[in-house]
Short mmCIF file of N, CA and C in Angstrom, two decimals:
data_model
loop_
_atom_site.label_atom_id
_atom_site.label_comp_id
_atom_site.label_asym_id
_atom_site.label_seq_id
_atom_site.Cartn_x
_atom_site.Cartn_y
_atom_site.Cartn_z
N UNK A 1 0.82 -1.20 0.00
CA UNK A 1 0.00 0.00 0.00
C UNK A 1 0.86 1.25 0.00
N UNK A 2 1.98 1.21 0.74
CA UNK A 2 2.86 2.38 0.78
C UNK A 2 3.45 2.67 -0.60
N UNK A 3 3.75 1.61 -1.36
CA UNK A 3 4.31 1.79 -2.69
C UNK A 3 3.30 2.48 -3.60
N UNK A 4 2.04 2.08 -3.55
CA UNK A 4 1.01 2.70 -4.37
C UNK A 4 0.85 4.17 -3.99
N UNK A 5 0.81 4.46 -2.71
CA UNK A 5 0.70 5.84 -2.26
C UNK A 5 1.88 6.65 -2.75
N UNK A 6 3.07 6.10 -2.65
CA UNK A 6 4.28 6.79 -3.10
C UNK A 6 4.24 7.04 -4.61
N UNK A 7 3.78 6.07 -5.37
CA UNK A 7 3.74 6.22 -6.83
C UNK A 7 2.70 7.25 -7.26
N UNK A 8 1.62 7.39 -6.53
CA UNK A 8 0.59 8.35 -6.87
C UNK A 8 0.92 9.76 -6.39
N UNK A 9 1.82 9.89 -5.45
CA UNK A 9 2.17 11.19 -4.89
C UNK A 9 2.58 12.21 -5.94
N UNK A 10 3.43 11.86 -6.93
CA UNK A 10 3.83 12.87 -7.92
C UNK A 10 2.67 13.46 -8.72
N UNK A 11 1.61 12.71 -8.92
CA UNK A 11 0.46 13.23 -9.65
C UNK A 11 -0.11 14.44 -8.92
N UNK A 12 -0.23 14.35 -7.61
CA UNK A 12 -0.80 15.46 -6.84
C UNK A 12 0.18 16.60 -6.67
N UNK A 13 1.47 16.31 -6.70
CA UNK A 13 2.47 17.37 -6.58
C UNK A 13 2.39 18.29 -7.79
N UNK A 14 2.19 17.72 -8.97
CA UNK A 14 2.17 18.52 -10.19
C UNK A 14 0.78 19.03 -10.56
N UNK A 15 -0.23 18.54 -9.90
CA UNK A 15 -1.58 19.04 -10.16
C UNK A 15 -1.71 20.43 -9.58
N UNK A 16 -2.40 21.28 -10.30
CA UNK A 16 -2.54 22.65 -9.80
C UNK A 16 -3.89 23.21 -10.18
N UNK A 17 -4.37 24.06 -9.31
CA UNK A 17 -5.53 24.87 -9.61
C UNK A 17 -5.02 26.24 -9.98
N UNK A 18 -5.51 26.75 -11.08
CA UNK A 18 -5.08 28.05 -11.59
C UNK A 18 -6.24 29.03 -11.51
N UNK A 19 -5.98 30.22 -11.03
CA UNK A 19 -6.96 31.29 -11.06
C UNK A 19 -6.77 32.01 -12.39
N UNK A 20 -7.84 32.11 -13.18
CA UNK A 20 -7.71 32.64 -14.54
C UNK A 20 -8.79 33.66 -14.86
N UNK A 21 -8.55 34.41 -15.91
CA UNK A 21 -9.57 35.20 -16.59
C UNK A 21 -9.60 34.72 -18.03
N UNK A 22 -10.76 34.84 -18.65
CA UNK A 22 -10.93 34.44 -20.04
C UNK A 22 -11.15 35.68 -20.89
N UNK A 23 -10.52 35.69 -22.06
CA UNK A 23 -10.59 36.82 -22.97
C UNK A 23 -10.98 36.35 -24.36
N UNK A 24 -11.39 37.29 -25.18
CA UNK A 24 -11.76 37.02 -26.57
C UNK A 24 -10.63 37.47 -27.48
N UNK A 25 -10.30 36.61 -28.43
CA UNK A 25 -9.40 37.00 -29.51
C UNK A 25 -10.20 36.85 -30.80
N UNK A 26 -10.31 37.96 -31.54
CA UNK A 26 -11.15 37.96 -32.73
C UNK A 26 -10.65 38.99 -33.73
N UNK A 27 -10.99 38.79 -34.99
CA UNK A 27 -10.70 39.78 -36.03
C UNK A 27 -11.64 40.98 -35.89
N UNK A 28 -12.71 40.81 -35.15
CA UNK A 28 -13.69 41.88 -34.94
C UNK A 28 -13.20 42.80 -33.82
N UNK A 29 -12.95 44.06 -34.15
CA UNK A 29 -12.39 45.01 -33.18
C UNK A 29 -13.33 45.31 -32.02
N UNK A 30 -14.63 45.18 -32.24
CA UNK A 30 -15.59 45.47 -31.18
C UNK A 30 -15.47 44.52 -29.99
N UNK A 31 -15.08 43.27 -30.25
CA UNK A 31 -15.01 42.28 -29.17
C UNK A 31 -13.59 41.84 -28.83
N UNK A 32 -12.64 42.08 -29.71
CA UNK A 32 -11.27 41.60 -29.50
C UNK A 32 -10.68 42.15 -28.20
N UNK A 33 -10.12 41.26 -27.39
CA UNK A 33 -9.45 41.66 -26.16
C UNK A 33 -10.34 41.83 -24.95
N UNK A 34 -11.65 41.71 -25.12
CA UNK A 34 -12.56 41.90 -23.98
C UNK A 34 -12.67 40.63 -23.14
N UNK A 35 -13.11 40.81 -21.91
CA UNK A 35 -13.28 39.71 -20.95
C UNK A 35 -14.52 38.88 -21.25
N UNK A 36 -14.49 37.65 -20.75
CA UNK A 36 -15.69 36.82 -20.70
C UNK A 36 -16.15 36.81 -19.25
N UNK A 37 -17.37 37.26 -19.03
CA UNK A 37 -17.94 37.27 -17.68
C UNK A 37 -19.13 36.31 -17.65
N UNK A 38 -19.55 35.94 -16.44
CA UNK A 38 -20.74 35.10 -16.32
C UNK A 38 -21.83 35.88 -15.60
N UNK A 39 -23.04 35.74 -16.13
CA UNK A 39 -24.22 36.42 -15.57
C UNK A 39 -25.33 35.40 -15.36
N UNK A 40 -26.13 35.57 -14.29
CA UNK A 40 -27.16 34.58 -13.98
C UNK A 40 -28.30 34.58 -14.99
N UNK A 41 -28.62 33.40 -15.46
CA UNK A 41 -29.78 33.23 -16.34
C UNK A 41 -30.77 32.33 -15.61
N UNK A 42 -31.37 31.37 -16.27
CA UNK A 42 -32.31 30.47 -15.61
C UNK A 42 -31.56 29.63 -14.59
N UNK A 43 -32.02 29.63 -13.34
CA UNK A 43 -31.35 28.89 -12.28
C UNK A 43 -31.22 27.43 -12.68
N UNK A 44 -30.09 26.82 -12.54
CA UNK A 44 -28.85 27.26 -11.94
C UNK A 44 -27.76 27.59 -12.97
N UNK A 45 -28.08 28.22 -14.05
CA UNK A 45 -27.11 28.48 -15.12
C UNK A 45 -26.64 29.93 -15.13
N UNK A 46 -25.38 30.09 -15.47
CA UNK A 46 -24.77 31.40 -15.69
C UNK A 46 -24.22 31.39 -17.11
N UNK A 47 -24.75 32.22 -17.99
CA UNK A 47 -24.26 32.27 -19.37
C UNK A 47 -23.01 33.15 -19.42
N UNK A 48 -22.14 32.87 -20.39
CA UNK A 48 -20.95 33.69 -20.60
C UNK A 48 -21.25 34.78 -21.61
N UNK A 49 -20.79 35.99 -21.28
CA UNK A 49 -20.98 37.16 -22.14
C UNK A 49 -19.67 37.93 -22.26
N UNK A 50 -19.55 38.66 -23.35
CA UNK A 50 -18.38 39.51 -23.56
C UNK A 50 -18.65 40.85 -22.90
N UNK A 51 -17.68 41.30 -22.09
CA UNK A 51 -17.84 42.54 -21.35
C UNK A 51 -16.45 43.05 -20.97
N UNK A 52 -16.32 44.33 -20.77
CA UNK A 52 -15.03 44.91 -20.41
C UNK A 52 -14.79 44.94 -18.91
N UNK A 53 -15.77 44.52 -18.10
CA UNK A 53 -15.62 44.60 -16.65
C UNK A 53 -14.63 43.55 -16.14
N UNK A 54 -14.03 43.84 -14.99
CA UNK A 54 -13.04 42.94 -14.41
C UNK A 54 -13.43 42.58 -12.98
N UNK A 55 -14.71 42.50 -12.69
CA UNK A 55 -15.18 42.18 -11.35
C UNK A 55 -15.04 40.70 -11.04
N UNK A 56 -15.59 40.29 -9.90
CA UNK A 56 -15.50 38.88 -9.49
C UNK A 56 -16.10 37.91 -10.49
N UNK A 57 -17.08 38.37 -11.29
CA UNK A 57 -17.70 37.47 -12.27
C UNK A 57 -16.87 37.34 -13.55
N UNK A 58 -15.61 37.78 -13.49
CA UNK A 58 -14.69 37.55 -14.62
C UNK A 58 -13.56 36.62 -14.20
N UNK A 59 -13.66 36.04 -13.00
CA UNK A 59 -12.60 35.18 -12.48
C UNK A 59 -13.10 33.74 -12.41
N UNK A 60 -12.26 32.83 -12.89
CA UNK A 60 -12.57 31.41 -12.95
C UNK A 60 -11.42 30.62 -12.35
N UNK A 61 -11.64 29.33 -12.16
CA UNK A 61 -10.58 28.43 -11.72
C UNK A 61 -10.44 27.32 -12.75
N UNK A 62 -9.19 26.90 -12.98
CA UNK A 62 -8.91 25.83 -13.93
C UNK A 62 -8.18 24.71 -13.19
N UNK A 63 -8.71 23.51 -13.28
CA UNK A 63 -8.10 22.32 -12.70
C UNK A 63 -7.35 21.61 -13.82
N UNK A 64 -6.02 21.61 -13.75
CA UNK A 64 -5.25 21.05 -14.87
C UNK A 64 -5.16 19.52 -14.85
N UNK A 65 -5.70 18.87 -13.83
CA UNK A 65 -5.78 17.41 -13.83
C UNK A 65 -7.13 16.96 -14.40
N UNK A 66 -8.20 17.56 -13.90
CA UNK A 66 -9.54 17.21 -14.38
C UNK A 66 -9.87 17.91 -15.69
N UNK A 67 -9.06 18.90 -16.06
CA UNK A 67 -9.21 19.62 -17.34
C UNK A 67 -10.55 20.33 -17.44
N UNK A 68 -10.92 21.07 -16.38
CA UNK A 68 -12.16 21.83 -16.46
C UNK A 68 -12.02 23.20 -15.82
N UNK A 69 -12.91 24.09 -16.23
CA UNK A 69 -12.99 25.45 -15.70
C UNK A 69 -14.26 25.52 -14.86
N UNK A 70 -14.17 26.21 -13.73
CA UNK A 70 -15.33 26.31 -12.85
C UNK A 70 -15.23 27.56 -11.98
N UNK A 71 -16.31 27.80 -11.25
CA UNK A 71 -16.28 28.74 -10.13
C UNK A 71 -17.16 28.15 -9.04
N UNK A 72 -16.88 28.51 -7.81
CA UNK A 72 -17.63 27.98 -6.67
C UNK A 72 -18.54 29.03 -6.09
N UNK A 73 -19.80 28.65 -5.87
CA UNK A 73 -20.77 29.50 -5.18
C UNK A 73 -21.67 28.56 -4.37
N UNK A 74 -21.13 28.01 -3.31
CA UNK A 74 -21.76 26.99 -2.48
C UNK A 74 -21.84 25.65 -3.21
N UNK A 75 -21.97 25.69 -4.51
CA UNK A 75 -21.89 24.50 -5.37
C UNK A 75 -20.88 24.82 -6.46
N UNK A 76 -20.33 23.81 -7.06
CA UNK A 76 -19.35 24.03 -8.13
C UNK A 76 -20.09 24.15 -9.46
N UNK A 77 -19.84 25.24 -10.16
CA UNK A 77 -20.44 25.53 -11.46
C UNK A 77 -19.36 25.35 -12.52
N UNK A 78 -19.54 24.37 -13.39
CA UNK A 78 -18.55 24.04 -14.41
C UNK A 78 -18.87 24.71 -15.74
N UNK A 79 -17.84 25.01 -16.49
CA UNK A 79 -18.02 25.45 -17.87
C UNK A 79 -18.58 24.26 -18.64
N UNK A 80 -19.72 24.48 -19.31
CA UNK A 80 -20.42 23.38 -19.95
C UNK A 80 -21.24 23.89 -21.14
N UNK A 81 -21.79 22.97 -21.88
CA UNK A 81 -22.70 23.28 -23.00
C UNK A 81 -24.06 22.65 -22.74
N UNK A 82 -24.61 22.86 -21.56
CA UNK A 82 -25.87 22.20 -21.17
C UNK A 82 -27.02 22.43 -22.13
N UNK A 83 -27.16 23.62 -22.65
CA UNK A 83 -28.29 23.93 -23.53
C UNK A 83 -27.95 23.71 -25.00
N UNK A 84 -26.96 22.90 -25.27
CA UNK A 84 -26.63 22.60 -26.66
C UNK A 84 -25.54 23.46 -27.23
N UNK A 85 -25.78 24.75 -27.42
CA UNK A 85 -24.78 25.59 -28.06
C UNK A 85 -24.37 26.80 -27.23
N UNK A 86 -25.01 27.05 -26.10
CA UNK A 86 -24.71 28.22 -25.27
C UNK A 86 -23.65 27.86 -24.24
N UNK A 87 -22.51 28.54 -24.29
CA UNK A 87 -21.45 28.30 -23.32
C UNK A 87 -21.86 28.93 -21.99
N UNK A 88 -21.81 28.12 -20.93
CA UNK A 88 -22.32 28.58 -19.64
C UNK A 88 -21.64 27.86 -18.49
N UNK A 89 -21.90 28.33 -17.28
CA UNK A 89 -21.48 27.67 -16.06
C UNK A 89 -22.72 27.07 -15.42
N UNK A 90 -22.63 25.79 -15.04
CA UNK A 90 -23.77 25.11 -14.42
C UNK A 90 -23.23 23.94 -13.60
N UNK A 91 -23.97 23.50 -12.57
CA UNK A 91 -23.55 22.33 -11.80
C UNK A 91 -23.88 21.07 -12.58
N UNK A 92 -23.12 20.84 -13.63
CA UNK A 92 -23.44 19.79 -14.59
C UNK A 92 -22.15 19.15 -15.09
N UNK A 93 -22.25 18.38 -16.16
CA UNK A 93 -21.08 17.71 -16.74
C UNK A 93 -20.11 18.74 -17.31
N UNK A 94 -18.88 18.76 -16.80
CA UNK A 94 -17.91 19.77 -17.25
C UNK A 94 -17.44 19.54 -18.68
N UNK A 95 -17.16 20.63 -19.35
CA UNK A 95 -16.51 20.62 -20.65
C UNK A 95 -15.02 20.38 -20.40
N UNK A 96 -14.46 19.36 -21.01
CA UNK A 96 -13.03 19.06 -20.85
C UNK A 96 -12.23 19.94 -21.80
N UNK A 97 -11.21 20.62 -21.27
CA UNK A 97 -10.40 21.49 -22.12
C UNK A 97 -8.98 21.59 -21.62
N UNK A 98 -8.11 21.96 -22.53
CA UNK A 98 -6.71 22.20 -22.23
C UNK A 98 -6.42 23.68 -22.39
N UNK A 99 -5.49 24.17 -21.56
CA UNK A 99 -5.03 25.55 -21.68
C UNK A 99 -3.52 25.52 -21.85
N UNK A 100 -3.03 26.18 -22.88
CA UNK A 100 -1.60 26.39 -23.06
C UNK A 100 -1.29 27.73 -22.40
N UNK A 101 -0.70 27.69 -21.21
CA UNK A 101 -0.50 28.93 -20.46
C UNK A 101 0.58 29.83 -21.05
N UNK A 102 1.37 29.33 -21.98
CA UNK A 102 2.34 30.21 -22.65
C UNK A 102 1.66 31.10 -23.68
N UNK A 103 0.67 30.56 -24.38
CA UNK A 103 -0.03 31.33 -25.41
C UNK A 103 -1.42 31.77 -24.96
N UNK A 104 -1.97 31.09 -23.96
CA UNK A 104 -3.32 31.38 -23.50
C UNK A 104 -4.40 30.64 -24.27
N UNK A 105 -4.02 29.92 -25.31
CA UNK A 105 -5.00 29.24 -26.17
C UNK A 105 -5.70 28.12 -25.40
N UNK A 106 -7.03 28.10 -25.53
CA UNK A 106 -7.83 27.02 -24.96
C UNK A 106 -8.24 26.07 -26.08
N UNK A 107 -8.21 24.78 -25.81
CA UNK A 107 -8.66 23.80 -26.81
C UNK A 107 -9.63 22.83 -26.17
N UNK A 108 -10.72 22.62 -26.87
CA UNK A 108 -11.75 21.69 -26.43
C UNK A 108 -12.54 21.27 -27.65
N UNK A 109 -13.39 20.27 -27.48
CA UNK A 109 -14.23 19.80 -28.58
C UNK A 109 -15.17 20.94 -28.98
N UNK A 110 -14.94 21.54 -30.14
CA UNK A 110 -15.75 22.66 -30.60
C UNK A 110 -15.04 23.99 -30.50
N UNK A 111 -13.79 24.01 -30.03
CA UNK A 111 -13.09 25.29 -29.86
C UNK A 111 -12.82 26.00 -31.19
N UNK A 112 -12.95 25.29 -32.29
CA UNK A 112 -12.80 25.91 -33.60
C UNK A 112 -14.14 26.42 -34.15
N UNK A 113 -15.20 26.32 -33.34
CA UNK A 113 -16.54 26.73 -33.76
C UNK A 113 -17.19 27.64 -32.72
N UNK A 114 -16.39 28.59 -32.19
CA UNK A 114 -16.89 29.49 -31.14
C UNK A 114 -17.27 30.83 -31.76
N UNK A 115 -18.44 31.32 -31.38
CA UNK A 115 -18.96 32.56 -31.96
C UNK A 115 -19.54 33.46 -30.87
N UNK A 116 -19.54 34.75 -31.16
CA UNK A 116 -20.23 35.73 -30.32
C UNK A 116 -21.49 36.15 -31.06
N UNK A 117 -22.57 36.31 -30.31
CA UNK A 117 -23.82 36.71 -30.95
C UNK A 117 -24.70 37.44 -29.95
N UNK A 118 -25.37 38.49 -30.42
CA UNK A 118 -26.35 39.22 -29.61
C UNK A 118 -27.75 38.68 -29.90
N UNK A 119 -28.68 39.04 -29.04
CA UNK A 119 -30.10 38.69 -29.21
C UNK A 119 -30.32 37.19 -29.39
N UNK A 120 -29.90 36.42 -28.39
CA UNK A 120 -30.09 34.97 -28.46
C UNK A 120 -31.36 34.53 -27.72
N UNK A 121 -32.18 35.48 -27.31
CA UNK A 121 -33.42 35.19 -26.56
C UNK A 121 -33.12 34.52 -25.22
N UNK A 122 -32.08 35.00 -24.54
CA UNK A 122 -31.76 34.46 -23.22
C UNK A 122 -32.81 34.93 -22.21
N UNK A 123 -33.05 34.14 -21.17
CA UNK A 123 -34.15 34.43 -20.24
C UNK A 123 -34.11 35.83 -19.61
N UNK A 124 -32.94 36.34 -19.27
CA UNK A 124 -32.86 37.65 -18.62
C UNK A 124 -32.54 38.79 -19.58
N UNK A 125 -32.42 38.49 -20.85
CA UNK A 125 -32.23 39.53 -21.86
C UNK A 125 -30.88 40.23 -21.87
N UNK A 126 -29.86 39.62 -21.25
CA UNK A 126 -28.53 40.24 -21.26
C UNK A 126 -27.97 40.38 -22.67
N UNK A 127 -28.38 39.47 -23.57
CA UNK A 127 -27.81 39.48 -24.92
C UNK A 127 -28.38 40.60 -25.80
N UNK A 128 -29.29 41.39 -25.28
CA UNK A 128 -29.73 42.56 -26.04
C UNK A 128 -28.60 43.57 -26.15
N UNK A 129 -27.77 43.65 -25.10
CA UNK A 129 -26.66 44.61 -25.07
C UNK A 129 -25.29 43.95 -25.12
N UNK A 130 -25.22 42.67 -24.78
CA UNK A 130 -23.93 41.97 -24.69
C UNK A 130 -23.92 40.78 -25.63
N UNK A 131 -22.72 40.44 -26.10
CA UNK A 131 -22.56 39.25 -26.93
C UNK A 131 -22.49 38.02 -26.05
N UNK A 132 -23.32 37.02 -26.34
CA UNK A 132 -23.24 35.72 -25.69
C UNK A 132 -22.24 34.87 -26.47
N UNK A 133 -21.79 33.77 -25.86
CA UNK A 133 -20.83 32.88 -26.49
C UNK A 133 -21.55 31.59 -26.88
N UNK A 134 -21.50 31.27 -28.17
CA UNK A 134 -22.17 30.08 -28.71
C UNK A 134 -21.14 29.19 -29.38
N UNK A 135 -21.44 27.90 -29.39
CA UNK A 135 -20.57 26.94 -30.06
C UNK A 135 -21.43 26.12 -31.00
N UNK A 136 -21.03 26.05 -32.26
CA UNK A 136 -21.80 25.28 -33.22
C UNK A 136 -21.29 25.44 -34.64
N UNK A 137 -21.85 24.65 -35.54
CA UNK A 137 -21.43 24.67 -36.94
C UNK A 137 -22.03 25.83 -37.72
N UNK A 138 -23.26 26.17 -37.40
CA UNK A 138 -23.97 27.15 -38.22
C UNK A 138 -24.65 28.19 -37.33
N UNK A 139 -23.86 29.15 -36.84
CA UNK A 139 -24.39 30.22 -36.00
C UNK A 139 -24.62 31.43 -36.89
N UNK A 140 -25.87 31.66 -37.29
CA UNK A 140 -26.19 32.79 -38.17
C UNK A 140 -25.81 34.10 -37.51
N UNK A 141 -25.13 34.96 -38.26
CA UNK A 141 -24.70 36.28 -37.80
C UNK A 141 -23.73 36.21 -36.62
N UNK A 142 -23.14 35.06 -36.36
CA UNK A 142 -22.17 34.94 -35.28
C UNK A 142 -20.81 35.47 -35.70
N UNK A 143 -20.07 36.03 -34.75
CA UNK A 143 -18.72 36.54 -35.00
C UNK A 143 -17.73 35.50 -34.48
N UNK A 144 -16.88 34.95 -35.36
CA UNK A 144 -15.92 33.93 -34.91
C UNK A 144 -14.92 34.51 -33.91
N UNK A 145 -14.53 33.67 -32.95
CA UNK A 145 -13.57 34.10 -31.95
C UNK A 145 -12.83 32.90 -31.38
N UNK A 146 -11.80 33.22 -30.63
CA UNK A 146 -11.05 32.21 -29.89
C UNK A 146 -11.06 32.64 -28.43
N UNK A 147 -11.15 31.66 -27.53
CA UNK A 147 -11.13 31.96 -26.10
C UNK A 147 -9.70 31.81 -25.60
N UNK A 148 -9.22 32.87 -24.96
CA UNK A 148 -7.85 32.91 -24.44
C UNK A 148 -7.91 32.99 -22.92
N UNK A 149 -7.06 32.22 -22.25
CA UNK A 149 -7.00 32.23 -20.78
C UNK A 149 -5.72 32.91 -20.33
N UNK A 150 -5.84 33.67 -19.26
CA UNK A 150 -4.67 34.31 -18.66
C UNK A 150 -4.67 33.97 -17.18
N UNK A 151 -3.55 33.42 -16.71
CA UNK A 151 -3.44 33.08 -15.29
C UNK A 151 -3.20 34.34 -14.47
N UNK A 152 -3.92 34.44 -13.36
CA UNK A 152 -3.78 35.58 -12.47
C UNK A 152 -2.83 35.23 -11.34
N UNK A 153 -2.10 36.20 -10.87
CA UNK A 153 -1.23 36.01 -9.72
C UNK A 153 -2.10 35.87 -8.48
N UNK A 154 -1.79 34.89 -7.65
CA UNK A 154 -2.58 34.71 -6.42
C UNK A 154 -1.73 34.94 -5.20
#
């Protein structure tokens, strides 16, 4: 038993939780470089929107062993695609992703099909003024983008 514990020890030594912010990289100047924030929609979901604010709702955590992004609010809310194409945080099945911290590039299933779009008929109407983040093959009037992560000093 001691040998198994010893062999598994290095996995936990190198595992890390990273405090991050997410940004948009796009050819579209209106959204390029802006933050991704989460705002409450239908309970228990928080949709991601593009915004210039840097408040607490722009900070996430990344687990580099489990390969997921989340935030904690009494329950753990994972980055997920629960509603099909809307990128959101919810206490649900996490989206598995990798982050290259040297470049900030995030990669996940669908990371080459990420779009920003307004007026998505979200329950609280945030997308009337803000771009929501959608993932899919055919997002009409969507602006292509890449999600970039930046690790924050803790």
